[in-house]
CSV table of C-alpha atoms in Angstrom, one decimal:
chain,number,residue,atom,x,y,z
F,1,MET,CA,0.0,0.0,0.0
F,2,VAL,CA,1.4,3.4,-1.0
F,3,VAL,CA,-0.1,6.7,0.1
F,4,ARG,CA,1.3,10.1,-1.1
F,5,GLU,CA,1.4,13.2,1.1
F,6,GLU,CA,2.4,16.7,0.0
F,7,THR,CA,5.1,18.9,1.4
F,8,SER,CA,3.0,22.1,1.3
F,9,TYR,CA,1.8,23.9,4.4
F,10,ASP,CA,-1.7,22.4,3.9
F,11,LEU,CA,-2.5,20.3,7.0
F,12,ASP,CA,-5.1,18.3,5.2
F,13,LYS,CA,-2.5,16.8,2.9
F,14,LYS,CA,-0.2,15.2,5.5
F,15,ILE,CA,0.0,11.8,7.1
F,16,TRP,CA,-0.4,12.2,10.8
F,17,ASP,CA,0.3,10.0,13.7
F,18,SER,CA,-3.3,9.5,14.6
F,19,GLY,CA,-4.1,8.0,11.2
F,20,MET,CA,-1.1,5.7,11.4
F,21,GLY,CA,-2.2,4.6,14.9
F,22,LEU,CA,-5.8,4.0,13.8
F,23,CYS,CA,-4.6,1.8,10.9
F,24,SER,CA,-2.7,-0.3,13.3
F,25,TRP,CA,-5.7,-0.5,15.6
F,26,ILE,CA,-8.0,-1.4,12.7
F,27,HIS,CA,-5.7,-4.2,11.5
F,28,ASP,CA,-5.8,-5.8,15.0
F,29,PHE,CA,-9.6,-5.4,15.2
F,30,VAL,CA,-10.5,-6.6,11.8
F,31,THR,CA,-8.2,-9.6,11.9
F,32,GLY,CA,-9.5,-10.6,15.3
F,33,GLN,CA,-6.2,-10.1,17.1
F,34,SER,CA,-7.9,-7.9,19.7
F,35,GLY,CA,-11.4,-9.2,19.4
F,36,SER,CA,-14.0,-6.6,20.6
F,37,PRO,CA,-11.9,-4.5,23.0
F,38,SER,CA,-15.0,-2.9,24.7
F,39,PRO,CA,-18.7,-3.4,25.0
F,40,GLU,CA,-19.2,-0.2,23.0
F,41,LEU,CA,-17.6,-1.9,20.0
F,42,ASP,CA,-19.6,-5.2,20.2
F,43,PHE,CA,-21.9,-4.0,17.4
F,44,VAL,CA,-19.0,-3.1,15.2
F,45,TRP,CA,-17.3,-6.4,15.9
F,46,GLN,CA,-20.5,-8.3,15.0
F,47,LEU,CA,-20.9,-6.2,11.9
F,48,PHE,CA,-17.3,-7.0,10.7
F,49,THR,CA,-17.8,-10.8,11.4
F,50,SER,CA,-21.3,-11.1,10.0
F,51,ASP,CA,-21.9,-13.1,6.8
F,52,SER,CA,-24.6,-11.0,5.2
F,53,ASP,CA,-25.2,-7.4,6.6
F,54,PRO,CA,-23.8,-4.6,4.5
F,55,ILE,CA,-21.2,-2.4,6.1
F,56,ASN,CA,-21.6,1.4,5.7
F,57,VAL,CA,-18.7,3.6,7.0
F,58,ILE,CA,-18.1,7.3,6.7
F,59,GLU,CA,-14.8,9.0,7.6
F,60,LEU,CA,-14.9,12.7,8.4
F,61,GLY,CA,-11.7,14.5,7.5
F,62,THR,CA,-9.8,11.7,5.8
F,63,GLY,CA,-6.9,13.9,4.7
F,64,THR,CA,-4.7,11.8,2.4
F,65,GLY,CA,-7.3,9.0,2.5
F,66,LEU,CA,-5.0,6.8,4.5
F,67,VAL,CA,-7.5,5.4,7.0
F,68,SER,CA,-10.3,4.8,4.5
F,69,ILE,CA,-8.1,3.1,2.0
F,70,TRP,CA,-6.6,0.9,4.8
F,71,LEU,CA,-10.0,0.0,6.0
F,72,ALA,CA,-11.2,-0.8,2.4
F,73,VAL,CA,-8.2,-3.1,1.8
F,74,SER,CA,-8.4,-4.8,5.2
F,75,LEU,CA,-12.2,-5.2,5.5
F,76,GLY,CA,-13.0,-5.6,1.8
F,77,ASN,CA,-10.6,-8.5,1.4
F,78,LYS,CA,-11.9,-10.1,4.6
F,79,VAL,CA,-15.6,-10.2,3.4
F,80,HIS,CA,-15.5,-10.2,-0.4
F,81,SER,CA,-16.2,-13.9,-0.6
F,82,SER,CA,-19.5,-13.6,1.3
F,83,GLN,CA,-22.5,-13.8,-1.0
F,84,GLY,CA,-24.2,-10.5,-1.3
F,85,ARG,CA,-21.9,-8.8,1.2
F,86,GLN,CA,-21.2,-5.1,0.5
F,87,VAL,CA,-18.7,-2.7,2.1
F,88,LYS,CA,-19.2,1.0,1.4
F,89,ILE,CA,-16.8,3.6,2.7
F,90,VAL,CA,-17.2,7.3,2.1
F,91,ALA,CA,-14.1,9.4,2.7
F,92,THR,CA,-14.8,13.1,3.1
F,93,ASP,CA,-12.7,16.2,3.4
F,94,LEU,CA,-12.3,19.8,2.2
F,95,PRO,CA,-12.5,20.3,-1.6
F,96,SER,CA,-8.7,21.1,-1.6
F,97,ALA,CA,-7.9,17.6,-0.4
F,98,ILE,CA,-10.0,15.7,-2.9
F,99,PRO,CA,-7.5,15.4,-5.8
F,100,LEU,CA,-4.9,13.9,-3.5
F,101,ILE,CA,-7.5,11.5,-2.0
F,102,GLU,CA,-8.5,10.4,-5.5
F,103,HIS,CA,-4.9,9.9,-6.5
F,104,ASN,CA,-4.2,7.7,-3.5
F,105,ILE,CA,-7.4,5.6,-4.1
F,106,GLN,CA,-6.3,5.0,-7.6
F,107,SER,CA,-2.8,4.2,-6.6
F,108,ASN,CA,-4.0,1.4,-4.4
F,109,ALA,CA,-6.9,0.1,-6.5
F,110,HIS,CA,-5.0,-3.1,-7.2
F,111,LEU,CA,-5.2,-4.0,-3.5
F,112,PHE,CA,-9.0,-3.7,-3.3
F,113,ALA,CA,-11.3,-6.8,-3.2
F,114,PRO,CA,-12.7,-7.9,-6.6
F,115,GLY,CA,-15.7,-5.9,-7.7
F,116,THR,CA,-14.6,-2.7,-5.9
F,117,THR,CA,-15.7,0.5,-7.5
F,118,ASP,CA,-14.6,4.1,-6.9
F,119,GLU,CA,-17.5,6.6,-7.1
F,120,ASN,CA,-18.0,10.3,-6.6
F,121,PRO,CA,-20.9,10.3,-4.2
F,122,VAL,CA,-22.0,13.9,-4.7
F,123,GLU,CA,-25.7,14.3,-5.4
F,124,LYS,CA,-26.4,10.7,-4.5
F,125,ASP,CA,-28.1,9.0,-1.6
F,126,LEU,CA,-24.9,7.9,0.2
F,127,PHE,CA,-26.4,5.3,2.5
F,128,PRO,CA,-29.9,4.1,1.8
F,129,THR,CA,-29.7,1.8,4.8
F,130,GLY,CA,-28.0,4.3,7.2
F,131,VAL,CA,-24.5,4.6,8.5
F,132,ASP,CA,-23.0,1.8,10.7
F,133,LEU,CA,-19.8,3.5,11.8
F,134,ILE,CA,-18.4,7.0,11.9
F,135,ILE,CA,-14.6,7.4,11.9
F,136,MET,CA,-12.5,10.5,12.7
F,137,ALA,CA,-8.7,10.6,13.0
F,138,ASP,CA,-7.0,13.8,14.1
F,139,VAL,CA,-9.9,16.2,13.5
F,140,THR,CA,-9.2,18.4,16.5
F,141,TYR,CA,-6.3,20.6,15.2
F,142,ASN,CA,-8.7,23.5,14.3
F,143,ILE,CA,-11.1,24.3,17.2
F,144,ASP,CA,-12.9,26.9,15.0
F,145,VAL,CA,-14.5,24.1,13.0
F,146,PHE,CA,-15.8,22.2,16.1
F,147,PRO,CA,-19.4,23.7,15.8
F,148,ALA,CA,-19.7,22.5,12.2
F,149,LEU,CA,-18.2,19.1,13.1
F,150,ILE,CA,-20.8,18.7,15.9
F,151,ARG,CA,-23.6,19.6,13.5
F,152,THR,CA,-22.4,17.1,11.0
F,153,LEU,CA,-22.1,14.3,13.6
F,154,GLY,CA,-25.6,15.1,14.9
F,155,ARG,CA,-27.2,14.8,11.4
F,156,ILE,CA,-25.4,11.6,10.5
F,157,ARG,CA,-26.3,9.9,13.9
F,158,ALA,CA,-30.0,11.1,13.6
F,159,ALA,CA,-30.6,9.0,10.5
F,160,PRO,CA,-32.1,5.5,11.2
F,161,ARG,CA,-30.1,2.4,10.3
F,162,VAL,CA,-31.6,-0.7,8.6
F,163,THR,CA,-30.0,-4.1,8.9
F,164,SER,CA,-30.8,-6.8,6.3
F,165,ALA,CA,-30.6,-9.5,8.9
F,166,VAL,CA,-33.7,-8.3,10.8
F,167,GLY,CA,-35.2,-6.2,8.1
F,168,ARG,CA,-36.2,-3.3,10.4
F,169,LYS,CA,-34.9,0.0,11.5
F,170,VAL,CA,-32.4,0.1,14.3
F,171,THR,CA,-33.0,3.1,16.6
F,172,GLN,CA,-29.6,3.3,18.1
F,173,PRO,CA,-27.3,5.8,16.4
F,174,PRO,CA,-24.0,4.5,14.9
F,175,PRO,CA,-20.9,4.3,17.1
F,176,VAL,CA,-18.2,6.9,16.6
F,177,LEU,CA,-14.5,5.9,16.5
F,178,LEU,CA,-12.3,8.9,17.3
F,179,VAL,CA,-8.5,8.8,17.4
F,180,TYR,CA,-6.7,11.8,18.9
F,181,LYS,CA,-3.2,12.9,19.8
F,182,GLU,CA,-3.0,16.0,22.0
F,183,ARG,CA,-1.1,19.1,20.8
F,184,ASP,CA,-3.1,21.7,22.8
F,185,SER,CA,-5.4,21.1,25.7
F,186,ALA,CA,-8.0,23.4,24.2
F,187,GLU,CA,-8.6,20.6,21.6
F,188,ARG,CA,-10.3,18.6,24.3
F,189,THR,CA,-13.3,21.0,24.3
F,190,LEU,CA,-14.5,18.8,21.5
F,191,PHE,CA,-15.5,16.1,24.0
F,192,ASP,CA,-17.6,18.7,26.0
F,193,LEU,CA,-19.4,19.7,22.8
F,194,CYS,CA,-20.1,16.1,22.0
F,195,ASN,CA,-21.5,15.5,25.4
F,196,GLU,CA,-24.1,18.2,24.7
F,197,ILE,CA,-25.6,16.1,21.9
F,198,SER,CA,-25.3,12.9,23.9
F,199,ILE,CA,-22.1,11.6,22.2
F,200,ASN,CA,-20.1,10.4,25.2
F,201,PHE,CA,-16.6,9.2,24.4
F,202,LYS,CA,-14.8,6.5,26.3
F,203,ILE,CA,-11.1,5.8,25.9
F,204,ILE,CA,-10.4,2.2,24.9
F,205,SER,CA,-6.7,2.2,23.9
F,206,HIS,CA,-3.4,4.1,24.0
F,207,ILE,CA,-1.0,3.6,21.1
F,208,PRO,CA,2.7,4.8,21.2
F,209,GLY,CA,3.3,7.6,18.6
F,210,ALA,CA,6.3,9.1,16.9
F,211,GLY,CA,7.4,10.9,20.1
F,212,GLY,CA,5.3,13.2,22.3
F,213,ASN,CA,1.9,12.2,23.6
F,214,PRO,CA,0.4,8.8,22.9
F,215,ILE,CA,-2.4,8.3,20.4
F,216,GLU,CA,-5.7,7.9,22.2
F,217,VAL,CA,-8.5,5.7,20.7
F,218,TYR,CA,-12.0,6.6,21.8
F,219,VAL,CA,-15.4,5.2,21.0
F,220,ALA,CA,-18.9,6.6,21.6
F,221,SER,CA,-22.1,4.5,21.2
């Protein structure tokens, strides 16, 4: 797997420690090396190990696309042999980051499971059956965007989910996986804002980073 970053001053075009740490955590989780590390992730664990339910994931602030591409490779190759199984991952970021994301997706297309397609989801119904998992890695570097991020989280979690196994709507909102490495204590105000809309994060893992503070893995469900 090869992911390009750019040497400009644009923060959305860099590979950050949090993304690397989340890829490591996803690998252990998807391959079963860690099992379900907390009750909050039991639903995700069951989703990843199911034989039939589709998996719908959205990543907010994907940057270079590293985490979404890693998840597509890891999870897609795990489930592609299941009849009717679909994995859909939507990677989002600022318009300025899209060309680099698309480049990295195409550069790794040969690693995706058979039948994988790359679509531009604009103007489409992204998830007819709802979102099963929200992922965010290192989205705290600009506290000015926190209100917009909170509104986005609230809208996504308010949409009902439908599972093919039971054929009915699931009322619980999708879990949120947040990976964070502290640079400024003010960034932690995101957790307070999330609490105000009933998104209560619990730390489930610490991962050593490239110096400085550890990478913290949180889940809210």
